[in-house]
Amino acid sequence: MTTNQLIKQIHKKQSFLCIGLDVDLNKIPKYLLNEDDPIFTFNKAIIDATHHFCVAYKPNTAFYEAYGIKGWQALEKTISYLNENHPDIYTIADAKRGDIGNTSTMYAKAFFEDLGFDSVTVAPYMGKDSVEPFLAFKDKHTILLGLTSNQGAFDFQTKCVDGVELYKEVLETSKFWNNSENLMYVVGATKAEFLADIRRIIPDSFLLVPGVGAQGGNLQDVCKYGMNNSVGLLINSSRGIIYASQDEDFAEAAAKNAEVLQLQMKAILSRQSQ
Amino acid sequence: MTTNQLIKQIHKKQSFLCIGLDVDLNKIPKYLLNEDDPIFTFNKAIIDATHHFCVAYKPNTAFYEAYGIKGWQALEKTISYLNENHPDIYTIADAKRGDIGNTSTMYAKAFFEDLGFDSVTVAPYMGKDSVEPFLAFKDKHTILLGLTSNQGAFDFQTKCVDGVELYKEVLETSKFWNNSENLMYVVGATKAEFLADIRRIIPDSFLLVPGVGAQGGNLQDVCKYGMNNSVGLLINSSRGIIYASQDEDFAEAAAKNAEVLQLQMKAILSRQSQ
């Protein structure tokens, strides 16, 4: 999916919500564990109930790898289900990969070609030649970790490198990489006040913002500092939506929580367009 | 496997060689593509032919993920084959993972519990709380990216953070994390002269050193600057060994190249013990 197609979807659905499909078998309704594939059954129910309210889904690969072959099969079934039934939905493999050139190419093939995701998250530590193999794929996005939402972000990301914080150096440097128009960035919502600075460096890029909800980030603040003329934001919520209930009404409860966020986004978008 | 058990194996085999199992179906002998599982067939032949000359194997997960379910199955079969037939061999999942706390725990479970690897490589960008979930596993090692072997290492890793290069800040900071005795570090062989500085920061830790061979690193230099009293080195070679031949003699050719490195290591160890 191209950036313009994503922007169209945002305006059509009046939503820039991304739902994180981080399925932990200890947290889903117990009765689903009797299913052949509890992870996919859960995801399908969540997708069926929430797809009107969001523009993107983001499975975090860790939650699938933890269940081995069965987990990887559930991931394949989930992305296939999305691509077949909801081709207008943007998909993100939250994988935080990154390796030397020929190896990054293999990761890019895994997520873009084999699985068919629209985008993948990538870590910047290994630099330009670890990220460019992802950027080489046409109409696919590489979502680079900028400033993450966890406490550990303060260990290295906010340290000063040649007088500027490391995460800003990452943002600035990445603009000069080949096919950098295919970049988006992860910026944690728990640090909304940093977004004004970030927008000065990358005014036009889309930001994937985790940490709204369970991690404490505030939607209004993120939009105030982070929104641009093309919206430029995908706000992710995982646990706050998919674990809204652990009973048989889990999908309905997820839809309710997704709708609450979508309505807030609709209001923000309508204020922006005035 | 504990660090002491690894050191014993190094002295017993007179080798600190790690063989990278980075299987690319475009590079293995063509006739293997007719096999049900060409990746595992290739790995099994390489392991059977080379295990006398090395103390560790390191599959890079990218090369398995690129082939989807079949690739993941080949990875499972490879680690199971190693654990069942060669329990004295140290195993490294070269996965370069790292995420917020609860997610890193899922990755740690995937590699340590589900697959049964002795260690996994982890990226430092997200800081302490992204690495400590790996470190919490007893008798498992977390191999943190320090200074990598690629050109992109100079984009961020060697930039000065508060007056010291970022990779040194990563090494120094990580020493204070919970269960830091379970840390090892990735240090690229293409920058052997950096090893003297690195040893001043982490004198006792094991270093996993990629980049000898195909990437241009020199074994003698790495040992000169990087070896400590417990050897403290695992030298990885991937392409230089596993793709020594693309004909029916591929396993034999791999064994020959592995033996060349092992004999060099034996000579170095015997000089060290004099």
Coordinates of C-alpha atoms in Angstrom, one line a residue:
Chain A
M1 CA 0.0 0.0 0.0
T2 CA 1.3 3.5 -0.8
T3 CA 1.4 6.4 1.6
N4 CA -1.3 8.1 -0.4
Q5 CA -3.6 5.1 -0.2
L6 CA -3.1 5.0 3.6
I7 CA -4.0 8.7 3.9
K8 CA -7.2 8.1 1.8
Q9 CA -8.2 5.3 4.2
I10 CA -7.6 7.5 7.2
H11 CA -9.9 10.2 5.8
K12 CA -12.5 7.6 4.7
K13 CA -12.6 5.8 8.0
Q14 CA -12.0 9.0 10.1
S15 CA -9.5 7.0 12.0
F16 CA -5.7 6.6 12.3
L17 CA -6.0 3.8 14.8
C18 CA -3.7 0.8 14.5
I19 CA -4.6 -2.3 16.6
G20 CA -1.7 -4.4 17.9
L21 CA -2.4 -8.1 17.6
D22 CA 0.0 -9.2 20.4
V23 CA -1.7 -12.5 21.3
D24 CA -0.7 -14.1 24.6
L25 CA -2.4 -17.4 25.3
N26 CA -2.5 -16.6 29.0
K27 CA -4.6 -13.6 28.4
I28 CA -7.2 -14.6 25.8
P29 CA -10.6 -16.2 26.9
K30 CA -9.9 -19.7 28.2
Y31 CA -12.6 -21.4 26.1
L32 CA -10.6 -20.4 22.9
L33 CA -7.8 -22.7 24.0
N34 CA -9.9 -25.7 22.8
E35 CA -9.8 -24.4 19.2
D36 CA -7.3 -25.9 16.7
D37 CA -5.6 -22.6 16.3
P38 CA -6.6 -20.4 19.3
I39 CA -4.3 -17.5 18.2
F40 CA -5.8 -17.2 14.7
T41 CA -9.4 -17.7 16.0
F42 CA -8.8 -14.9 18.5
N43 CA -7.3 -12.6 15.8
K44 CA -10.1 -13.3 13.3
A45 CA -12.7 -12.5 15.8
I46 CA -10.9 -9.3 16.8
I47 CA -10.4 -8.3 13.2
D48 CA -14.1 -9.0 12.2
A49 CA -15.3 -6.9 15.2
T50 CA -12.9 -3.9 14.9
H51 CA -11.9 -3.4 11.3
H52 CA -14.4 -0.6 10.8
F53 CA -12.7 1.5 13.4
C54 CA -9.0 1.1 12.4
V55 CA -6.8 1.5 9.4
A56 CA -4.0 -0.8 10.4
Y57 CA -3.2 -4.0 12.3
K58 CA 0.2 -4.7 13.8
P59 CA 1.1 -8.2 14.9
N60 CA 4.2 -8.2 17.1
T61 CA 6.2 -11.2 15.8
A62 CA 7.5 -12.1 19.3
F63 CA 4.1 -13.3 20.4
Y64 CA 4.0 -15.7 17.4
E65 CA 7.6 -16.9 17.6
A66 CA 7.0 -17.8 21.3
Y67 CA 4.7 -20.6 20.1
G68 CA 7.0 -22.0 17.5
I69 CA 5.7 -23.5 14.2
K70 CA 2.1 -23.1 15.4
G71 CA 2.7 -19.4 16.2
W72 CA 4.3 -18.8 12.8
Q73 CA 1.3 -20.6 11.1
A74 CA -1.1 -18.3 13.1
L75 CA 0.9 -15.3 11.9
E76 CA 0.7 -16.5 8.3
K77 CA -3.0 -17.1 8.6
T78 CA -3.6 -13.7 10.2
I79 CA -1.8 -11.7 7.5
S80 CA -3.4 -13.9 4.7
Y81 CA -6.9 -13.3 6.2
L82 CA -6.2 -9.5 6.3
N83 CA -4.8 -9.4 2.7
E84 CA -7.7 -11.5 1.3
N85 CA -10.6 -10.0 3.2
H86 CA -9.4 -6.4 4.0
P87 CA -7.0 -5.3 1.3
D88 CA -7.7 -1.7 2.4
I89 CA -6.1 -2.3 5.8
Y90 CA -2.5 -1.4 6.3
T91 CA -0.4 -4.1 7.9
I92 CA 2.7 -3.8 10.0
A93 CA 5.0 -6.6 11.1
D94 CA 6.3 -5.4 14.4
A95 CA 9.6 -7.3 14.2
K96 CA 12.3 -4.8 15.1
R97 CA 14.8 -6.5 12.7
G98 CA 18.1 -5.3 11.4
D99 CA 21.3 -7.1 10.4
I100 CA 24.2 -6.8 7.8
G101 CA 23.1 -6.2 4.2
N102 CA 22.6 -9.7 2.8
T103 CA 20.8 -10.8 6.0
S104 CA 18.5 -7.7 6.1
T105 CA 17.5 -8.6 2.5
M106 CA 16.4 -12.0 3.8
Y107 CA 14.3 -10.4 6.5
A108 CA 12.8 -8.0 4.0
K109 CA 11.9 -10.9 1.8
A110 CA 10.3 -12.8 4.7
F111 CA 8.0 -9.9 5.7
F112 CA 7.3 -8.2 2.4
E113 CA 7.3 -11.1 0.0
D114 CA 6.7 -14.4 1.9
L115 CA 4.2 -13.0 4.4
G116 CA 3.0 -10.0 2.4
F117 CA 3.1 -7.3 5.0
D118 CA 2.9 -3.6 3.9
S119 CA 5.6 -2.6 6.4
V120 CA 8.1 -3.9 9.0
T121 CA 9.7 -2.2 12.0
V122 CA 13.5 -2.1 12.0
A123 CA 16.1 -1.2 14.6
P124 CA 18.7 1.5 13.6
Y125 CA 21.8 0.4 15.6
M126 CA 23.6 -1.2 12.7
G127 CA 23.2 1.8 10.4
K128 CA 22.5 2.6 6.8
D129 CA 23.4 -0.7 5.1
S130 CA 21.3 -2.7 7.6
V131 CA 18.2 -0.6 6.7
E132 CA 18.5 0.1 3.0
P133 CA 17.8 -3.5 2.0
F134 CA 14.3 -3.0 3.4
L135 CA 13.9 0.4 1.8
A136 CA 14.6 -1.1 -1.6
F137 CA 11.2 -2.7 -1.8
K138 CA 8.7 -0.6 -3.8
D139 CA 5.4 0.4 -2.1
K140 CA 6.5 -1.1 1.2
H141 CA 7.4 0.9 4.3
T142 CA 10.3 0.5 6.7
I143 CA 9.3 1.8 10.1
L144 CA 12.6 2.8 11.9
L145 CA 12.8 2.9 15.7
G146 CA 13.3 6.5 16.7
L147 CA 12.3 7.1 20.2
T148 CA 10.6 4.1 21.9
S149 CA 8.0 4.1 24.6
N150 CA 9.9 2.2 27.3
Q151 CA 12.0 3.4 30.2
G152 CA 15.1 2.0 28.5
A153 CA 14.7 4.7 25.8
F154 CA 16.6 6.9 28.2
D155 CA 19.6 4.5 28.3
F156 CA 21.0 5.4 24.8
Q157 CA 18.3 7.1 22.6
T158 CA 18.3 10.3 24.5
K159 CA 22.0 10.5 25.1
C160 CA 23.8 13.3 23.3
V161 CA 25.8 12.3 20.2
D162 CA 27.9 15.1 18.9
G163 CA 25.7 17.6 20.7
V164 CA 22.3 16.1 19.6
E165 CA 20.3 13.3 21.1
L166 CA 20.9 9.9 19.5
Y167 CA 17.3 9.4 18.4
K168 CA 17.4 12.8 16.6
E169 CA 20.7 11.8 15.0
V170 CA 19.0 8.6 13.8
L171 CA 16.1 10.6 12.3
E172 CA 18.3 13.2 10.7
T173 CA 20.8 10.6 9.2
S174 CA 18.1 8.3 7.9
K175 CA 16.7 11.1 5.7
F176 CA 19.8 10.7 3.4
W177 CA 19.5 7.0 2.9
N178 CA 18.5 5.5 -0.5
N179 CA 14.7 5.3 -0.9
S180 CA 14.2 7.2 2.4
E181 CA 10.8 8.2 1.1
N182 CA 9.8 4.7 2.2
L183 CA 10.6 5.4 5.8
M184 CA 8.2 5.8 8.7
Y185 CA 9.3 6.1 12.3
V186 CA 8.4 4.6 15.7
V187 CA 7.9 7.4 18.3
G188 CA 6.6 6.5 21.7
A189 CA 3.5 8.3 22.9
T190 CA 4.7 8.4 26.5
K191 CA 7.0 11.2 25.4
A192 CA 4.6 13.4 23.5
E193 CA 6.4 16.6 24.3
F194 CA 9.3 15.3 22.2
L195 CA 7.1 15.2 19.1
A196 CA 7.4 19.0 18.4
D197 CA 11.2 18.6 18.0
I198 CA 10.8 15.4 16.0
R199 CA 8.4 17.1 13.6
R200 CA 11.1 19.8 12.9
I201 CA 13.4 17.0 11.7
I202 CA 10.9 14.9 9.8
P203 CA 7.9 17.1 9.1
D204 CA 6.4 14.9 6.4
S205 CA 6.9 11.3 7.6
F206 CA 4.4 9.1 9.1
L207 CA 4.9 8.2 12.8
L208 CA 3.8 4.9 14.3
V209 CA 3.0 5.8 17.9
P210 CA 2.8 3.0 20.4
G211 CA 2.1 3.5 24.1
V212 CA -1.3 5.1 24.0
G213 CA -3.4 3.4 26.7
A214 CA -1.7 0.6 28.7
Q215 CA 1.7 2.4 28.6
G216 CA 0.2 5.8 29.6
G217 CA 0.4 8.0 26.5
N218 CA -2.2 10.6 25.8
L219 CA -3.9 10.8 22.4
Q220 CA -4.7 14.6 22.5
D221 CA -1.0 15.4 23.3
V222 CA 0.3 13.2 20.6
C223 CA -2.0 14.8 18.0
K224 CA -1.2 18.3 19.2
Y225 CA 2.5 17.9 18.8
G226 CA 2.7 15.1 16.1
M227 CA 0.0 15.6 13.5
N228 CA 0.9 17.1 10.2
N229 CA -1.1 18.2 7.1
S230 CA -1.4 14.6 5.9
V231 CA -2.3 13.4 9.5
G232 CA 1.0 11.6 9.6
L233 CA 0.2 9.5 12.5
L234 CA -0.7 5.9 13.2
I235 CA -1.7 5.5 16.8
N236 CA -1.3 2.0 18.1
S237 CA -3.2 0.4 20.9
S238 CA -2.8 -3.3 21.7
R239 CA -3.7 -4.5 25.2
G240 CA -6.2 -1.8 25.8
I241 CA -8.3 -3.1 22.9
I242 CA -7.7 -6.8 22.4
Y243 CA -7.9 -7.6 26.1
A244 CA -10.9 -5.4 26.9
S245 CA -12.7 -8.6 28.1
Q246 CA -11.6 -12.1 28.8
D247 CA -15.1 -13.5 28.4
E248 CA -17.2 -14.6 25.5
D249 CA -17.8 -10.9 24.7
F250 CA -14.1 -10.2 24.1
A251 CA -14.5 -9.2 20.4
E252 CA -17.5 -7.0 21.2
A253 CA -15.6 -5.3 24.1
A254 CA -12.6 -4.8 21.8
A255 CA -14.8 -3.1 19.2
K256 CA -16.3 -0.8 21.9
N257 CA -12.8 0.3 23.0
A258 CA -11.6 0.7 19.4
E259 CA -14.7 2.8 18.7
V260 CA -14.0 5.1 21.6
L261 CA -10.6 5.8 20.2
Q262 CA -11.9 6.1 16.7
L263 CA -14.5 8.7 17.8
Q264 CA -11.8 10.7 19.5
M265 CA -9.8 10.6 16.3
K266 CA -12.8 11.6 14.2
A267 CA -13.3 14.7 16.5
I268 CA -9.6 15.6 16.2
L269 CA -9.7 15.2 12.4
S270 CA -12.7 17.4 12.1
R271 CA -11.1 20.1 14.2
Q272 CA -8.0 19.9 12.0
S273 CA -10.0 20.3 8.8
Q274 CA -11.8 23.4 10.0
Chain B
M1 CA 25.4 -24.5 28.7
T2 CA 27.3 -22.5 31.3
T3 CA 30.3 -20.3 30.5
N4 CA 32.6 -22.8 32.2
Q5 CA 31.3 -25.7 30.2
L6 CA 31.9 -23.7 27.0
I7 CA 35.5 -23.0 28.1
K8 CA 36.1 -26.7 28.8
Q9 CA 34.9 -27.5 25.3
I10 CA 37.2 -24.9 23.8
H11 CA 40.2 -26.5 25.5
K12 CA 39.1 -30.0 24.7
K13 CA 38.6 -29.4 21.0
Q14 CA 41.4 -26.8 20.7
S15 CA 39.0 -24.6 18.9
F16 CA 36.9 -21.5 19.5
L17 CA 35.3 -21.7 16.0
C18 CA 31.6 -21.0 15.6
I19 CA 30.0 -21.9 12.2
G20 CA 27.2 -19.7 10.9
L21 CA 24.4 -21.8 9.4
D22 CA 23.1 -19.0 7.1
V23 CA 21.4 -21.2 4.5
D24 CA 20.5 -19.5 1.2
L25 CA 18.8 -21.9 -1.2
N26 CA 20.4 -20.1 -4.1
K27 CA 23.9 -21.0 -2.8
I28 CA 23.6 -24.6 -1.7
P29 CA 24.3 -27.5 -4.2
K30 CA 21.4 -27.7 -6.7
Y31 CA 20.7 -31.4 -6.3
L32 CA 19.7 -30.8 -2.6
L33 CA 16.7 -28.8 -3.8
N34 CA 15.0 -32.1 -4.6
E35 CA 15.0 -33.1 -1.0
D36 CA 11.9 -32.7 1.2
D37 CA 13.8 -30.3 3.5
P38 CA 16.8 -29.0 1.6
I39 CA 17.8 -26.6 4.4
F40 CA 17.9 -29.2 7.1
T41 CA 19.5 -31.8 4.8
F42 CA 22.3 -29.2 4.1
N43 CA 22.7 -28.3 7.8
K44 CA 22.8 -31.9 8.9
A45 CA 25.5 -32.7 6.4
I46 CA 27.5 -29.6 7.4
I47 CA 27.2 -30.4 11.1
D48 CA 28.1 -34.1 10.6
A49 CA 31.2 -33.1 8.7
T50 CA 32.4 -30.1 10.8
H51 CA 31.4 -30.7 14.4
H52 CA 34.9 -31.9 15.4
F53 CA 36.4 -28.6 14.4
C54 CA 34.0 -26.1 16.1
V55 CA 32.5 -25.5 19.5
A56 CA 29.4 -23.6 18.3
Y57 CA 26.8 -23.3 15.6
K58 CA 25.0 -20.0 14.8
P59 CA 21.9 -20.1 12.6
N60 CA 20.9 -16.6 11.5
T61 CA 17.1 -16.6 11.9
A62 CA 16.7 -14.3 8.8
F63 CA 17.6 -17.1 6.5
Y64 CA 14.9 -19.4 8.0
E65 CA 12.2 -16.8 8.2
A66 CA 12.7 -16.0 4.5
Y67 CA 11.3 -19.4 3.7
G68 CA 8.2 -19.1 6.0
I69 CA 6.8 -22.1 7.8
K70 CA 9.3 -24.5 6.0
G71 CA 12.2 -22.3 7.1
W72 CA 11.0 -22.2 10.7
Q73 CA 10.6 -26.0 10.6
A74 CA 14.1 -26.4 9.3
L75 CA 15.4 -24.2 12.1
E76 CA 13.5 -26.3 14.7
K77 CA 14.9 -29.5 13.2
T78 CA 18.5 -28.1 13.1
I79 CA 18.5 -27.0 16.8
S80 CA 16.8 -30.3 17.8
Y81 CA 19.4 -32.3 15.8
L82 CA 22.2 -30.4 17.6
N83 CA 20.7 -30.7 21.1
E84 CA 20.1 -34.4 20.6
N85 CA 23.3 -35.5 18.9
H86 CA 25.8 -32.9 20.0
P87 CA 24.8 -31.6 23.5
D88 CA 28.4 -30.4 24.0
I89 CA 28.0 -27.9 21.1
Y90 CA 27.1 -24.4 22.1
T91 CA 24.2 -22.9 20.1
I92 CA 23.5 -19.3 19.1
A93 CA 20.3 -18.0 17.6
D94 CA 21.5 -15.0 15.7
A95 CA 18.2 -13.1 15.8
K96 CA 19.2 -9.6 16.9
R97 CA 15.9 -9.1 18.8
G98 CA 14.9 -6.5 21.3
D99 CA 11.6 -4.9 22.3
I100 CA 9.7 -3.6 25.3
G101 CA 9.8 -5.8 28.4
N102 CA 6.8 -8.1 28.0
T103 CA 7.7 -8.6 24.3
S104 CA 11.3 -9.3 25.0
T105 CA 10.2 -12.0 27.4
M106 CA 8.2 -13.6 24.6
Y107 CA 11.3 -13.6 22.4
A108 CA 13.4 -15.1 25.2
K109 CA 10.9 -17.9 25.6
A110 CA 10.9 -18.5 21.9
F111 CA 14.6 -19.0 21.6
F112 CA 15.5 -20.3 25.0
E113 CA 12.5 -22.5 25.9
D114 CA 10.6 -23.4 22.7
L115 CA 13.7 -23.8 20.4
G116 CA 16.2 -24.6 23.2
F117 CA 19.1 -22.4 22.1
D118 CA 21.9 -21.7 24.6
S119 CA 22.1 -18.0 23.6
V120 CA 20.5 -15.3 21.4
T121 CA 21.8 -12.1 19.9
V122 CA 20.1 -8.9 21.1
A123 CA 20.2 -5.3 19.9
P124 CA 20.8 -2.6 22.5
Y125 CA 18.9 0.4 21.1
M126 CA 15.9 0.1 23.4
G127 CA 18.0 -0.2 26.5
K128 CA 18.0 -2.0 29.8
D129 CA 14.4 -3.1 30.1
S130 CA 14.5 -4.6 26.6
V131 CA 17.6 -6.8 27.4
E132 CA 17.0 -7.8 31.0
P133 CA 14.1 -10.2 30.2
F134 CA 16.6 -12.2 28.2
L135 CA 19.2 -12.0 31.0
A136 CA 16.7 -13.5 33.5
F137 CA 17.1 -17.0 32.0
K138 CA 19.6 -19.1 34.0
D139 CA 22.4 -20.8 32.1
K140 CA 21.5 -18.9 29.0
H141 CA 23.5 -16.2 27.4
T142 CA 22.4 -12.9 25.9
I143 CA 24.8 -11.7 23.2
L144 CA 24.5 -8.0 23.0
L145 CA 25.5 -6.1 19.8
G146 CA 28.5 -3.9 20.6
L147 CA 30.4 -3.0 17.5
T148 CA 29.2 -4.8 14.4
S149 CA 31.2 -5.8 11.3
N150 CA 29.4 -3.8 8.7
Q151 CA 30.1 -0.3 7.3
G152 CA 26.9 1.0 8.9
A153 CA 28.6 0.5 12.3
F154 CA 30.1 3.9 11.7
D155 CA 26.7 5.6 11.3
F156 CA 25.9 5.5 15.0
Q157 CA 28.0 3.0 17.0
T158 CA 31.2 4.9 16.7
K159 CA 29.7 8.4 17.3
C160 CA 30.6 10.0 20.5
V161 CA 28.0 9.9 23.3
D162 CA 28.9 12.2 26.2
G163 CA 32.5 12.0 25.1
V164 CA 32.7 8.3 24.5
E165 CA 31.8 6.2 21.5
L166 CA 28.2 4.8 21.6
Y167 CA 29.3 1.2 21.4
K168 CA 31.6 1.7 24.4
E169 CA 28.7 3.4 26.3
V170 CA 26.6 0.3 25.5
L171 CA 29.3 -2.1 26.9
E172 CA 29.9 0.0 30.0
T173 CA 26.2 0.6 30.8
S174 CA 25.3 -3.1 30.2
K175 CA 27.7 -4.2 33.0
F176 CA 25.3 -2.8 35.6
W177 CA 22.1 -4.5 34.3
N178 CA 20.6 -7.4 36.3
N179 CA 22.2 -10.7 35.7
S180 CA 24.9 -9.1 33.5
E181 CA 27.0 -12.1 34.1
N182 CA 24.9 -13.7 31.4
L183 CA 26.1 -11.2 28.8
M184 CA 28.4 -11.8 25.9
Y185 CA 29.0 -9.3 23.1
V186 CA 29.1 -9.1 19.3
V187 CA 32.3 -7.4 18.2
G188 CA 33.1 -7.4 14.5
A189 CA 36.5 -8.8 13.4
T190 CA 36.8 -6.1 10.7
K191 CA 37.7 -3.7 13.4
A192 CA 40.3 -5.8 15.4
E193 CA 42.2 -2.7 16.5
F194 CA 39.1 -1.6 18.5
L195 CA 39.4 -4.8 20.6
A196 CA 42.1 -3.5 22.9
D197 CA 39.8 -0.7 24.0
I198 CA 36.9 -3.1 24.3
R199 CA 38.9 -5.4 26.6
R200 CA 39.6 -2.6 29.0
I201 CA 35.8 -2.2 29.4
I202 CA 34.8 -5.8 29.5
P203 CA 37.9 -7.8 30.3
D204 CA 36.2 -11.1 31.3
S205 CA 33.3 -11.4 28.9
F206 CA 33.0 -13.7 25.9
L207 CA 33.0 -11.9 22.5
L208 CA 31.3 -13.4 19.5
V209 CA 33.3 -12.2 16.6
P210 CA 31.8 -12.3 13.1
G211 CA 33.5 -11.1 10.0
V212 CA 36.5 -13.4 9.8
G213 CA 36.9 -14.6 6.2
A214 CA 34.2 -13.3 3.8
Q215 CA 34.0 -10.0 5.5
G216 CA 37.8 -9.5 5.7
G217 CA 38.6 -9.9 9.4
N218 CA 42.0 -11.4 10.4
L219 CA 42.1 -14.2 13.0
Q220 CA 45.6 -13.4 14.3
D221 CA 44.7 -9.7 15.0
V222 CA 41.5 -10.6 16.7
C223 CA 43.3 -13.0 19.0
K224 CA 46.1 -10.6 19.6
Y225 CA 43.8 -7.8 20.9
G226 CA 40.7 -9.8 22.0
M227 CA 41.8 -13.0 23.8
N228 CA 41.7 -13.1 27.6
N229 CA 42.8 -15.7 30.1
S230 CA 39.7 -17.8 29.5
V231 CA 40.1 -17.4 25.7
G232 CA 36.9 -15.3 25.8
L233 CA 36.4 -15.5 22.0
L234 CA 34.0 -17.3 19.7
I235 CA 35.1 -16.6 16.1
N236 CA 32.3 -17.0 13.6
S237 CA 32.7 -18.0 10.0
S238 CA 29.7 -18.6 7.8
R239 CA 30.0 -18.3 4.0
G240 CA 33.7 -19.2 4.1
I241 CA 32.9 -22.6 5.4
I242 CA 29.4 -23.6 4.4
Y243 CA 29.8 -22.5 0.8
A244 CA 33.3 -23.8 0.3
S245 CA 31.9 -25.9 -2.6
Q246 CA 28.6 -26.0 -4.4
D247 CA 29.1 -29.6 -5.6
E248 CA 28.5 -33.0 -4.0
D249 CA 31.7 -32.5 -2.0
F250 CA 30.2 -29.5 -0.2
A251 CA 30.3 -31.0 3.3
E252 CA 33.8 -32.3 2.8
A253 CA 35.0 -28.9 1.5
A254 CA 33.3 -27.2 4.5
A255 CA 35.2 -29.6 6.9
K256 CA 38.5 -28.8 5.2
N257 CA 38.0 -25.0 5.6
A258 CA 36.8 -25.5 9.2
E259 CA 39.8 -27.6 10.0
V260 CA 42.2 -24.9 8.5
L261 CA 40.7 -22.4 11.0
Q262 CA 40.7 -24.9 13.9
L263 CA 44.4 -25.7 13.3
Q264 CA 45.2 -22.0 13.4
M265 CA 43.2 -21.7 16.6
K266 CA 45.1 -24.7 18.1
A267 CA 48.4 -23.0 17.3
I268 CA 47.2 -19.8 18.9
L269 CA 45.9 -21.6 22.0
S270 CA 49.2 -23.5 22.4
R271 CA 51.2 -20.3 22.2
Q272 CA 48.9 -18.7 24.8
S273 CA 49.4 -21.6 27.3
Q274 CA 53.2 -21.5 27.1

